[in-house]
JSON list of C-alpha atoms in Angstrom, two decimals:
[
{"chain": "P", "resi": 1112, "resn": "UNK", "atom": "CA", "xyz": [1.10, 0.87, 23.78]},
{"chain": "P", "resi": 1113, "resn": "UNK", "atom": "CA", "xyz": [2.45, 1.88, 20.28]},
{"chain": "P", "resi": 1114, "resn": "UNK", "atom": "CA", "xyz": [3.64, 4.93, 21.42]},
{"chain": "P", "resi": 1115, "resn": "UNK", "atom": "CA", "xyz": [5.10, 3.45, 24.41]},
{"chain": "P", "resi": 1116, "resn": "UNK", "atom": "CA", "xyz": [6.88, 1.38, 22.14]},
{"chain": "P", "resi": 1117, "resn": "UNK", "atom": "CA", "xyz": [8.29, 3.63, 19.84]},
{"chain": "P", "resi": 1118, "resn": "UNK", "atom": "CA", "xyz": [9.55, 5.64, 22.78]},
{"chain": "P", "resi": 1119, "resn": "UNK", "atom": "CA", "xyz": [11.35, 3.04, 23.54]},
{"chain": "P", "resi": 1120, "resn": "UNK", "atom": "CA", "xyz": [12.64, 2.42, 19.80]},
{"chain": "P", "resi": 1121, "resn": "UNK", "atom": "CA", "xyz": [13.43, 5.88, 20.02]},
{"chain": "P", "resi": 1122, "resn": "UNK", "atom": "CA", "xyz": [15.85, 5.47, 23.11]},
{"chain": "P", "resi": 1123, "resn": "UNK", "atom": "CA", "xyz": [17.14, 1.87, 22.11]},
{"chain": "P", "resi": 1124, "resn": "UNK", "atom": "CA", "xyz": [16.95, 1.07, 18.15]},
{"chain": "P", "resi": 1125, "resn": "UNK", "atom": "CA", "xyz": [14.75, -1.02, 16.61]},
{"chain": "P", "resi": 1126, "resn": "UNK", "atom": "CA", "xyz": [16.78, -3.63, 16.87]},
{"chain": "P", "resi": 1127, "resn": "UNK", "atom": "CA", "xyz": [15.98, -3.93, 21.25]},
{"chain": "P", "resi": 1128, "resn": "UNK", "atom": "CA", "xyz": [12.36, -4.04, 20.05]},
{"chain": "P", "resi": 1129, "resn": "UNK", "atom": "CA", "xyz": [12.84, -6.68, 17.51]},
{"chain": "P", "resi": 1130, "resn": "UNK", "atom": "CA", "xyz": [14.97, -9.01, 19.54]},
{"chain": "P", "resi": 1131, "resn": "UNK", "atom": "CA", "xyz": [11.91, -8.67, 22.21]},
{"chain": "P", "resi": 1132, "resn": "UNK", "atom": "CA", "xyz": [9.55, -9.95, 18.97]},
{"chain": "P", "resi": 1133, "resn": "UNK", "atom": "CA", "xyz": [11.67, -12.87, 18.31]},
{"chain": "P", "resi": 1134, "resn": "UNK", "atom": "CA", "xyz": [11.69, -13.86, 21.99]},
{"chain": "P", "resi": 1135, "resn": "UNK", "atom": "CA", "xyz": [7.94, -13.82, 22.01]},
{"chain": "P", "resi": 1136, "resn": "UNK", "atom": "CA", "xyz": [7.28, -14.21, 18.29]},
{"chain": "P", "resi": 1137, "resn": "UNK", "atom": "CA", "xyz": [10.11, -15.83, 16.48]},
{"chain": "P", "resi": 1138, "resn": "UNK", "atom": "CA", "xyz": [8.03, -16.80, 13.72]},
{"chain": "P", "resi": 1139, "resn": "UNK", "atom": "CA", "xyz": [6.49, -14.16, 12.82]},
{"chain": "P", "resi": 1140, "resn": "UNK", "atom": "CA", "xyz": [10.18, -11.83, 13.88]},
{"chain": "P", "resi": 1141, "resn": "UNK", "atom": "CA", "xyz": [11.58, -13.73, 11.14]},
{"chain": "P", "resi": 1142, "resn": "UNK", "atom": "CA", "xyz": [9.59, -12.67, 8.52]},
{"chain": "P", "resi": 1143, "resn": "UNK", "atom": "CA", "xyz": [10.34, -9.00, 9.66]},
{"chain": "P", "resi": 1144, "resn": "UNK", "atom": "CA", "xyz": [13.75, -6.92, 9.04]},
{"chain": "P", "resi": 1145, "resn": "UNK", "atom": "CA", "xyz": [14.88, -6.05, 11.96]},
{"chain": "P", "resi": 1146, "resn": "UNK", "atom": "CA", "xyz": [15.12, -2.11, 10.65]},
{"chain": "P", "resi": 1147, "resn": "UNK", "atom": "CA", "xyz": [11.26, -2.59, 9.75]},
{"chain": "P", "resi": 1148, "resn": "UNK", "atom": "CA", "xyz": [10.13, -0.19, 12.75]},
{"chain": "P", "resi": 1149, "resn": "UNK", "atom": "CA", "xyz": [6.22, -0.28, 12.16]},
{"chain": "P", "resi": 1150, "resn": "UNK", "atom": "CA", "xyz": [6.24, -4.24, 11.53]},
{"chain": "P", "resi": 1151, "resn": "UNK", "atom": "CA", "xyz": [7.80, -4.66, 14.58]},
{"chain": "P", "resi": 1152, "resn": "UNK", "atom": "CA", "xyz": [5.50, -2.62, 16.99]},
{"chain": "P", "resi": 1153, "resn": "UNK", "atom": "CA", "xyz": [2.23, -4.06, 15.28]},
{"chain": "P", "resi": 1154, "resn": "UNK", "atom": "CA", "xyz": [4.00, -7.89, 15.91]},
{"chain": "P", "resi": 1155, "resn": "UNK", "atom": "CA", "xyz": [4.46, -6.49, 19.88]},
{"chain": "P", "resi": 1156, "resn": "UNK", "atom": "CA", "xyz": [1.11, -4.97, 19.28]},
{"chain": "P", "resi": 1157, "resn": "UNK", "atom": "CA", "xyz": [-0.83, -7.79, 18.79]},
{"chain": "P", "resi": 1158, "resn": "UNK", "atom": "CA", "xyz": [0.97, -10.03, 21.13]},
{"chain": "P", "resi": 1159, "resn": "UNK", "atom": "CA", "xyz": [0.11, -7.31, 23.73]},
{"chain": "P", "resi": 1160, "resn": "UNK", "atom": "CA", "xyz": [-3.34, -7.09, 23.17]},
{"chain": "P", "resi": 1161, "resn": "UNK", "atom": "CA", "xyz": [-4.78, -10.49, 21.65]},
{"chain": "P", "resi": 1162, "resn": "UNK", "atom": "CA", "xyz": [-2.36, -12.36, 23.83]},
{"chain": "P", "resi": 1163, "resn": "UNK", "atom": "CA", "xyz": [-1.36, -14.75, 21.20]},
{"chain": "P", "resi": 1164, "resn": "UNK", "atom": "CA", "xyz": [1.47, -14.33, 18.46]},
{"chain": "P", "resi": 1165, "resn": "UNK", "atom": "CA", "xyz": [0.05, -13.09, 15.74]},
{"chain": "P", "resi": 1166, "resn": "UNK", "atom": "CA", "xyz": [1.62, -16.18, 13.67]},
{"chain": "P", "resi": 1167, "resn": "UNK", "atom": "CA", "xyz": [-0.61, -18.60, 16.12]},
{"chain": "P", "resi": 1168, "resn": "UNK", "atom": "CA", "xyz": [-3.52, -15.94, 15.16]},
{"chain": "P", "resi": 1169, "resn": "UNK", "atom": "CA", "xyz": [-2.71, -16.16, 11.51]},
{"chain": "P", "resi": 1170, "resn": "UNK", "atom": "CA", "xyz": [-2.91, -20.16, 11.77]},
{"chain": "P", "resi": 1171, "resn": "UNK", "atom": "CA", "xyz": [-5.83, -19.84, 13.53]},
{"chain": "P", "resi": 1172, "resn": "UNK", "atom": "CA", "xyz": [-7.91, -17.77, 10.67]},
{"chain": "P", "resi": 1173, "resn": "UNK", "atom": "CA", "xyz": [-10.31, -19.00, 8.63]},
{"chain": "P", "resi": 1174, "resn": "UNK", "atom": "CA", "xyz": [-8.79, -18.10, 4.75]},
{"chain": "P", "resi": 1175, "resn": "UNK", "atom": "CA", "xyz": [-12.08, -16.27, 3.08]},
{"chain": "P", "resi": 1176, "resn": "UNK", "atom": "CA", "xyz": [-12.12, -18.72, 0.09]},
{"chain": "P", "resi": 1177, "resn": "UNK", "atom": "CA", "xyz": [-12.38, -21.99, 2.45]},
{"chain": "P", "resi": 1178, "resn": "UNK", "atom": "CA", "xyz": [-16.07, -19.52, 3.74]},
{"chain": "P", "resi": 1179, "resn": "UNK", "atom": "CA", "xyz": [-17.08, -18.64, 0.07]},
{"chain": "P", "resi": 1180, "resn": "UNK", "atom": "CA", "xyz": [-17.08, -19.23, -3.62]},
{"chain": "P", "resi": 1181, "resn": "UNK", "atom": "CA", "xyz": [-14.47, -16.39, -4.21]},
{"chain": "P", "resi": 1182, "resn": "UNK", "atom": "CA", "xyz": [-13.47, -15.17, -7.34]},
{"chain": "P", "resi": 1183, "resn": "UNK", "atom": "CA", "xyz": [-11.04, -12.32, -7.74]},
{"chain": "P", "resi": 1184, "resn": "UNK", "atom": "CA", "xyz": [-10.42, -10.29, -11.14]},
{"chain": "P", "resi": 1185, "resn": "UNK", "atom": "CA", "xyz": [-7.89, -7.97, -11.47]},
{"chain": "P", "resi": 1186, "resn": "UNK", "atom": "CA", "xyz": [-8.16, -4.96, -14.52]},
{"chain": "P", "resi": 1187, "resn": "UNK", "atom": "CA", "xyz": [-5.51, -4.38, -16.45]},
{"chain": "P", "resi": 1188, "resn": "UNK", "atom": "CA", "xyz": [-4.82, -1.94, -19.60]},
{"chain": "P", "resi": 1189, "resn": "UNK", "atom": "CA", "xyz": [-1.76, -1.20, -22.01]},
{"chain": "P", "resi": 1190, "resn": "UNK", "atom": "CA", "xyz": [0.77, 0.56, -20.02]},
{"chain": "P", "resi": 1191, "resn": "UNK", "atom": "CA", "xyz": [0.91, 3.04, -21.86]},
{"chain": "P", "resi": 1192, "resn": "UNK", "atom": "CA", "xyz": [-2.70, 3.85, -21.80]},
{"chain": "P", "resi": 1193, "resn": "UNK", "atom": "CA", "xyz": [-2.47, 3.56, -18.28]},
{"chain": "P", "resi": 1194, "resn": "UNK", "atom": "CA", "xyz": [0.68, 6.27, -17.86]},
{"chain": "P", "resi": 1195, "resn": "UNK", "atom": "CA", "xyz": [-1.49, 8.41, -19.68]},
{"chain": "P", "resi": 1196, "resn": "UNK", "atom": "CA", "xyz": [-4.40, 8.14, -17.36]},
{"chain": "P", "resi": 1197, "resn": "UNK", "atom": "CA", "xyz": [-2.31, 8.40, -14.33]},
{"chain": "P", "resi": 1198, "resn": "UNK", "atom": "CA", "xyz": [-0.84, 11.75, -15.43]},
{"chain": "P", "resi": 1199, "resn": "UNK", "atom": "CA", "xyz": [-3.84, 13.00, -16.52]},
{"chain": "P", "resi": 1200, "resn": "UNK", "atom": "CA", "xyz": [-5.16, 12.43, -12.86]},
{"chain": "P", "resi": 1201, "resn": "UNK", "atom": "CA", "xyz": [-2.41, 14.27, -11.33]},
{"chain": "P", "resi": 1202, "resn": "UNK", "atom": "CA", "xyz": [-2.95, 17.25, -13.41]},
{"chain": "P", "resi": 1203, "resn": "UNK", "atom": "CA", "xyz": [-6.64, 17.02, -12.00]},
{"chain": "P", "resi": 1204, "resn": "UNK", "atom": "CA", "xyz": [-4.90, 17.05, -8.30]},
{"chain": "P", "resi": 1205, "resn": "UNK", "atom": "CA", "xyz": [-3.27, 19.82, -8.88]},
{"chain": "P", "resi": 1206, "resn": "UNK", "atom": "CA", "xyz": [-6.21, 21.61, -10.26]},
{"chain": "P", "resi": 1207, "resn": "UNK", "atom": "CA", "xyz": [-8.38, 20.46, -7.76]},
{"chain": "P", "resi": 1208, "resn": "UNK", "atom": "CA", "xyz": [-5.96, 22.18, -4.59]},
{"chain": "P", "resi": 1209, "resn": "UNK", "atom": "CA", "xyz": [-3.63, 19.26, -4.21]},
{"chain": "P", "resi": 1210, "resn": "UNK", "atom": "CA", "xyz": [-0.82, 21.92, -2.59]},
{"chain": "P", "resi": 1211, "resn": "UNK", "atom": "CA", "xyz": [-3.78, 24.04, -0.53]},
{"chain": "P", "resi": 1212, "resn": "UNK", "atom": "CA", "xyz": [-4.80, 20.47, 0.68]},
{"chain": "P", "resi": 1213, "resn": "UNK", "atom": "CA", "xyz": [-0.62, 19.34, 1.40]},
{"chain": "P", "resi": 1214, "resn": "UNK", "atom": "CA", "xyz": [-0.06, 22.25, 3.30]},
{"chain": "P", "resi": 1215, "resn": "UNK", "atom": "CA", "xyz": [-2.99, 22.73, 5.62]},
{"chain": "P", "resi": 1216, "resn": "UNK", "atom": "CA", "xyz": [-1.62, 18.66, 6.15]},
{"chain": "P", "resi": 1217, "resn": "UNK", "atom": "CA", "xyz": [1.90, 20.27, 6.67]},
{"chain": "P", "resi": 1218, "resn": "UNK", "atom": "CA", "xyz": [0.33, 22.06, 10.26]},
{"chain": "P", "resi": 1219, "resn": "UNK", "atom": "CA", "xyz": [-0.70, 18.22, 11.59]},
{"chain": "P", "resi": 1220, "resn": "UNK", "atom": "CA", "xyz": [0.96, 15.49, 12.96]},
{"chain": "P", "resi": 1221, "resn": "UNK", "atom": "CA", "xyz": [1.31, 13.05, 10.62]},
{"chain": "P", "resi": 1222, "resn": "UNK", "atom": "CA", "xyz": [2.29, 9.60, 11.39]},
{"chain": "P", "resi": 1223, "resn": "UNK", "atom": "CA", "xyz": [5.48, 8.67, 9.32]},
{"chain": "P", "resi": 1224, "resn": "UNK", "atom": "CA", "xyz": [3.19, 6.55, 7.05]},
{"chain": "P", "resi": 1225, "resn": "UNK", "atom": "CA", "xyz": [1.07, 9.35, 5.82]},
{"chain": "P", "resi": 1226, "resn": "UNK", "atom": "CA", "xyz": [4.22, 11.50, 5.20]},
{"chain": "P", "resi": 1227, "resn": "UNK", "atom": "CA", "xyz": [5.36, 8.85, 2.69]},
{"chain": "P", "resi": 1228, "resn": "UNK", "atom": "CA", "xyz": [1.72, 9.06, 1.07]},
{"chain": "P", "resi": 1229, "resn": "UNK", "atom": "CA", "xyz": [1.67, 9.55, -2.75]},
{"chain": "P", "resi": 1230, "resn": "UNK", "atom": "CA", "xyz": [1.59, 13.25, -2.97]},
{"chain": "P", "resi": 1231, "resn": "UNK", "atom": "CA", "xyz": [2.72, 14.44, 0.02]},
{"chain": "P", "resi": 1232, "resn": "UNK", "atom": "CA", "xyz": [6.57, 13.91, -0.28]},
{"chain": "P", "resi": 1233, "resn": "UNK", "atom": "CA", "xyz": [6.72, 15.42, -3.81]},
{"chain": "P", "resi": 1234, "resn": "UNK", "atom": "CA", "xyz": [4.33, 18.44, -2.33]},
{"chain": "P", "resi": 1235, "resn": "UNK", "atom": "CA", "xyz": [6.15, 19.25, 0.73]},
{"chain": "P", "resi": 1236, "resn": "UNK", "atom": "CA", "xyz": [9.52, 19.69, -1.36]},
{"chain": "P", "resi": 1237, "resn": "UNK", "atom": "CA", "xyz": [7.64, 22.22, -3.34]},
{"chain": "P", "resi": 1238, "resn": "UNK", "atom": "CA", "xyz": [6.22, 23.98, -0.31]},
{"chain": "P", "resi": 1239, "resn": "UNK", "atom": "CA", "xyz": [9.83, 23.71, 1.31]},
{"chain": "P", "resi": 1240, "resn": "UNK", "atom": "CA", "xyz": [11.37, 25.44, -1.57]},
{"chain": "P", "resi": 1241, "resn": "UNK", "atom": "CA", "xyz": [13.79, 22.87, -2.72]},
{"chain": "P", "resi": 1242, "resn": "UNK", "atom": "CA", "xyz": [12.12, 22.29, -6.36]},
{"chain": "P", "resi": 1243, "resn": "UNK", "atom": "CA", "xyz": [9.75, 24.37, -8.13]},
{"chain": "P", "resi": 1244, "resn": "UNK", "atom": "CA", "xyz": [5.64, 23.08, -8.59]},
{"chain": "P", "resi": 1245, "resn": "UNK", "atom": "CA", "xyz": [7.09, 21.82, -12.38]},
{"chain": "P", "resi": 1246, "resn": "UNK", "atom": "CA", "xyz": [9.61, 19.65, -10.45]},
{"chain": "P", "resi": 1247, "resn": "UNK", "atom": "CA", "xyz": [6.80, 18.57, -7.76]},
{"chain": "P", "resi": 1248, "resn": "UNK", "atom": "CA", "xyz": [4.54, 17.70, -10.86]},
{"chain": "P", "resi": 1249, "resn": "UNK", "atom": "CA", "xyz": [6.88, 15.50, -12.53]},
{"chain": "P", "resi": 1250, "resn": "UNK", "atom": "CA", "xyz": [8.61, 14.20, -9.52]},
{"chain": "P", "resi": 1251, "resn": "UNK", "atom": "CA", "xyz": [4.35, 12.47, -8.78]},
{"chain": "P", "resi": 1252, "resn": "UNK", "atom": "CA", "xyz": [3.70, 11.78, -12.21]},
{"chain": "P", "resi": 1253, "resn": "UNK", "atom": "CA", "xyz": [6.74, 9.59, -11.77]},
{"chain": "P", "resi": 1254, "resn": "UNK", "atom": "CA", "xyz": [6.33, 8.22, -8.62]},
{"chain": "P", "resi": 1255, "resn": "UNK", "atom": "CA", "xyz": [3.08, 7.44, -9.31]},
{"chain": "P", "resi": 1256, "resn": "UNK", "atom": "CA", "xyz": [3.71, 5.28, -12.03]},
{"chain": "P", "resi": 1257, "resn": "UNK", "atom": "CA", "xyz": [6.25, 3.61, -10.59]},
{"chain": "P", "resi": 1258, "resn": "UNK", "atom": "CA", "xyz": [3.74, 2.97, -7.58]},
{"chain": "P", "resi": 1259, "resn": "UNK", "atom": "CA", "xyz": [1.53, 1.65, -10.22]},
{"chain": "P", "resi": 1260, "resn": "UNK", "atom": "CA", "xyz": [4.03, -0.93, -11.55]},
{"chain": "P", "resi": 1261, "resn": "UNK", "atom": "CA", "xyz": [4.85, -2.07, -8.07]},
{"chain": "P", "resi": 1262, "resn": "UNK", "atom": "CA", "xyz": [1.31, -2.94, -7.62]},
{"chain": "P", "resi": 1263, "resn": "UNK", "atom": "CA", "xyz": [0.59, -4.62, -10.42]},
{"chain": "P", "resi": 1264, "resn": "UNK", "atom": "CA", "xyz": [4.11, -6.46, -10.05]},
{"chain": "P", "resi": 1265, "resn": "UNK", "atom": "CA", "xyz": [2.60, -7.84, -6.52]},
{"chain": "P", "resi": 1266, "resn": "UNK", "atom": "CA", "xyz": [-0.60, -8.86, -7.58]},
{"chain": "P", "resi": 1267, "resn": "UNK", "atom": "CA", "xyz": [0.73, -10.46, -10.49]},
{"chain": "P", "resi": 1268, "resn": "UNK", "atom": "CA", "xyz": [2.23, -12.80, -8.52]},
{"chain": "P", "resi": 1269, "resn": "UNK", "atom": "CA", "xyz": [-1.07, -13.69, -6.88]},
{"chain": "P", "resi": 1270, "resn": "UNK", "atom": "CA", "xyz": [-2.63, -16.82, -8.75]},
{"chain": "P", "resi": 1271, "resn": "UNK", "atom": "CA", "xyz": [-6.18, -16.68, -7.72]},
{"chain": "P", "resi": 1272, "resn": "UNK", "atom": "CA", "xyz": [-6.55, -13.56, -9.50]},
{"chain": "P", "resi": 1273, "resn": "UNK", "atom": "CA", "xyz": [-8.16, -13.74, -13.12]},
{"chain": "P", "resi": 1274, "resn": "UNK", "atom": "CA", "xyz": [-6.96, -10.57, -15.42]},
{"chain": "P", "resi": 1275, "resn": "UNK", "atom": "CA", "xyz": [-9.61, -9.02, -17.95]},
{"chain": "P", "resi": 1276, "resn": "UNK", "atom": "CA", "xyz": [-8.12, -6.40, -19.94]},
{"chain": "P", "resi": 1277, "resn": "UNK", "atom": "CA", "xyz": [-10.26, -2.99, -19.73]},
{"chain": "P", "resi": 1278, "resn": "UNK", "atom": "CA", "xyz": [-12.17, -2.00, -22.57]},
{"chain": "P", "resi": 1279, "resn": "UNK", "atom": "CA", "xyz": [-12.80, 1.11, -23.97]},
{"chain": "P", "resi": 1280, "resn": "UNK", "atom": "CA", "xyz": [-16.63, 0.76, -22.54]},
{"chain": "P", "resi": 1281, "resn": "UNK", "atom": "CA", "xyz": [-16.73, -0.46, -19.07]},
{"chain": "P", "resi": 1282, "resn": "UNK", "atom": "CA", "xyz": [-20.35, -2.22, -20.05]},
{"chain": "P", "resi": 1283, "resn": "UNK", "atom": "CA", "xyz": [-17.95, -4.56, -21.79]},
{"chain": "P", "resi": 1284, "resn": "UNK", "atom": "CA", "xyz": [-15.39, -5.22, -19.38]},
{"chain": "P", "resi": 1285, "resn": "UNK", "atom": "CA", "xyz": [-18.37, -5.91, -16.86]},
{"chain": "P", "resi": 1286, "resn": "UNK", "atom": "CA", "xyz": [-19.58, -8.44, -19.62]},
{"chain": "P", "resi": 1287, "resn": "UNK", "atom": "CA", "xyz": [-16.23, -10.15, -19.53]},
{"chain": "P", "resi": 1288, "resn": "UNK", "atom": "CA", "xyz": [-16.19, -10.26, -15.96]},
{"chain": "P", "resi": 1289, "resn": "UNK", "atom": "CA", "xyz": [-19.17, -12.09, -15.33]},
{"chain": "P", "resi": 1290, "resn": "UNK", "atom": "CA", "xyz": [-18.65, -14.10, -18.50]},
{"chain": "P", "resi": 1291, "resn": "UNK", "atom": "CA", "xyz": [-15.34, -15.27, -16.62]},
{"chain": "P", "resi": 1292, "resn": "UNK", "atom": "CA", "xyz": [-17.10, -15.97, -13.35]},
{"chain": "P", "resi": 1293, "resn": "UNK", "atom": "CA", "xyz": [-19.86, -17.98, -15.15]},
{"chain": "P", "resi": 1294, "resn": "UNK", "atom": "CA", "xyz": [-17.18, -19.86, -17.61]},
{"chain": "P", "resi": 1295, "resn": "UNK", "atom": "CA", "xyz": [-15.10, -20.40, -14.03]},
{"chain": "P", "resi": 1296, "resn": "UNK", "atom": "CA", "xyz": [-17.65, -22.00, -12.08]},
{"chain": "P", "resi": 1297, "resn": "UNK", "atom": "CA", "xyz": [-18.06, -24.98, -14.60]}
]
């Protein structure tokens, strides 16, 4: 079905497929860009194999804290501290065979997801000549930390989430997490 359907995005645009979505699905087609290719063929997805708009599905669903006493914390640490860490890791990639491991990737077929994967972009520019490994190693550092600040920029903006800020000993931050979920039940 999906690859019927991109076929057929191919051929026509994405913009035939999502005028199909908001036929069938206009509620859940207007939470979607119409250029937003993969949104679209999971919406036709669904509705092709469930039956049922996904928005009638998504009504339909049970939210996990209605089932359970669900607490969420979220880690954070001084951004700075964290930039260091996340550069630190890439140097790790690279020593651990980051660009042995991107190019035996290069010889698959990837889906256009996993070409966009952290990593691979920055990699394959190496590997295809157009920067040098210096370039590819800054070029993730970056991206990485800007993927970092995206992240925490979305969950941020999710209130059931409780922040504890990472200490230096994890013993401790696990001590302030379950202080927090014992202080939040009272």
């Amino acid at each position: 079905m999906r690859r019927r359907l991109y076929v057929l995005a191919k051929r026509y645009g994405s913009i035939y497929l999502y005028k199909r979505l908001k036929k069938k699905d206009p509620e859940t087609a207007n939470n979607i860009h119409p250029n937003d290719l993969r949104r679209i063929v999971r919406g036709l997805e669904i509705l092709h194999l469930e039956g049922l708009p996904s928005s009638i599905l998504k009504k339909n669903t049970i939210p996990l804290e209605d089932k359970f006493n669900v607490r969420i914390f979220g880690l954070t640490i001084e951004r700075s501290r964290l930039y260091e860490r996340l550069d630190r890791r890439v140097d790790e990639m690279f020593g651990q065979g980051i660009v042995e491991e991107v190019k035996a990737l290069c010889k698959k077929r990837l889906s256009q997801t996993a070409k966009q994967a952290l990593g691979y972009k920055e990699i394959k520019g190496y590997l295809d000549g157009r920067y040098s490994i210096e370039e590819a190693k800054r070029l993730l550092k970056r991206n990485t930390r800007r993927f970092a600040k995206r992240q925490l920029t979305w969950f941020r903006k999710d209130k059931r989430i409780r922040w504890v800020e990472m200490q230096e000993n994890i013993e401790d931050t696990i001590k302030e997490i379950l202080w927090n979920g014992q202080s939040s039940s009272q």
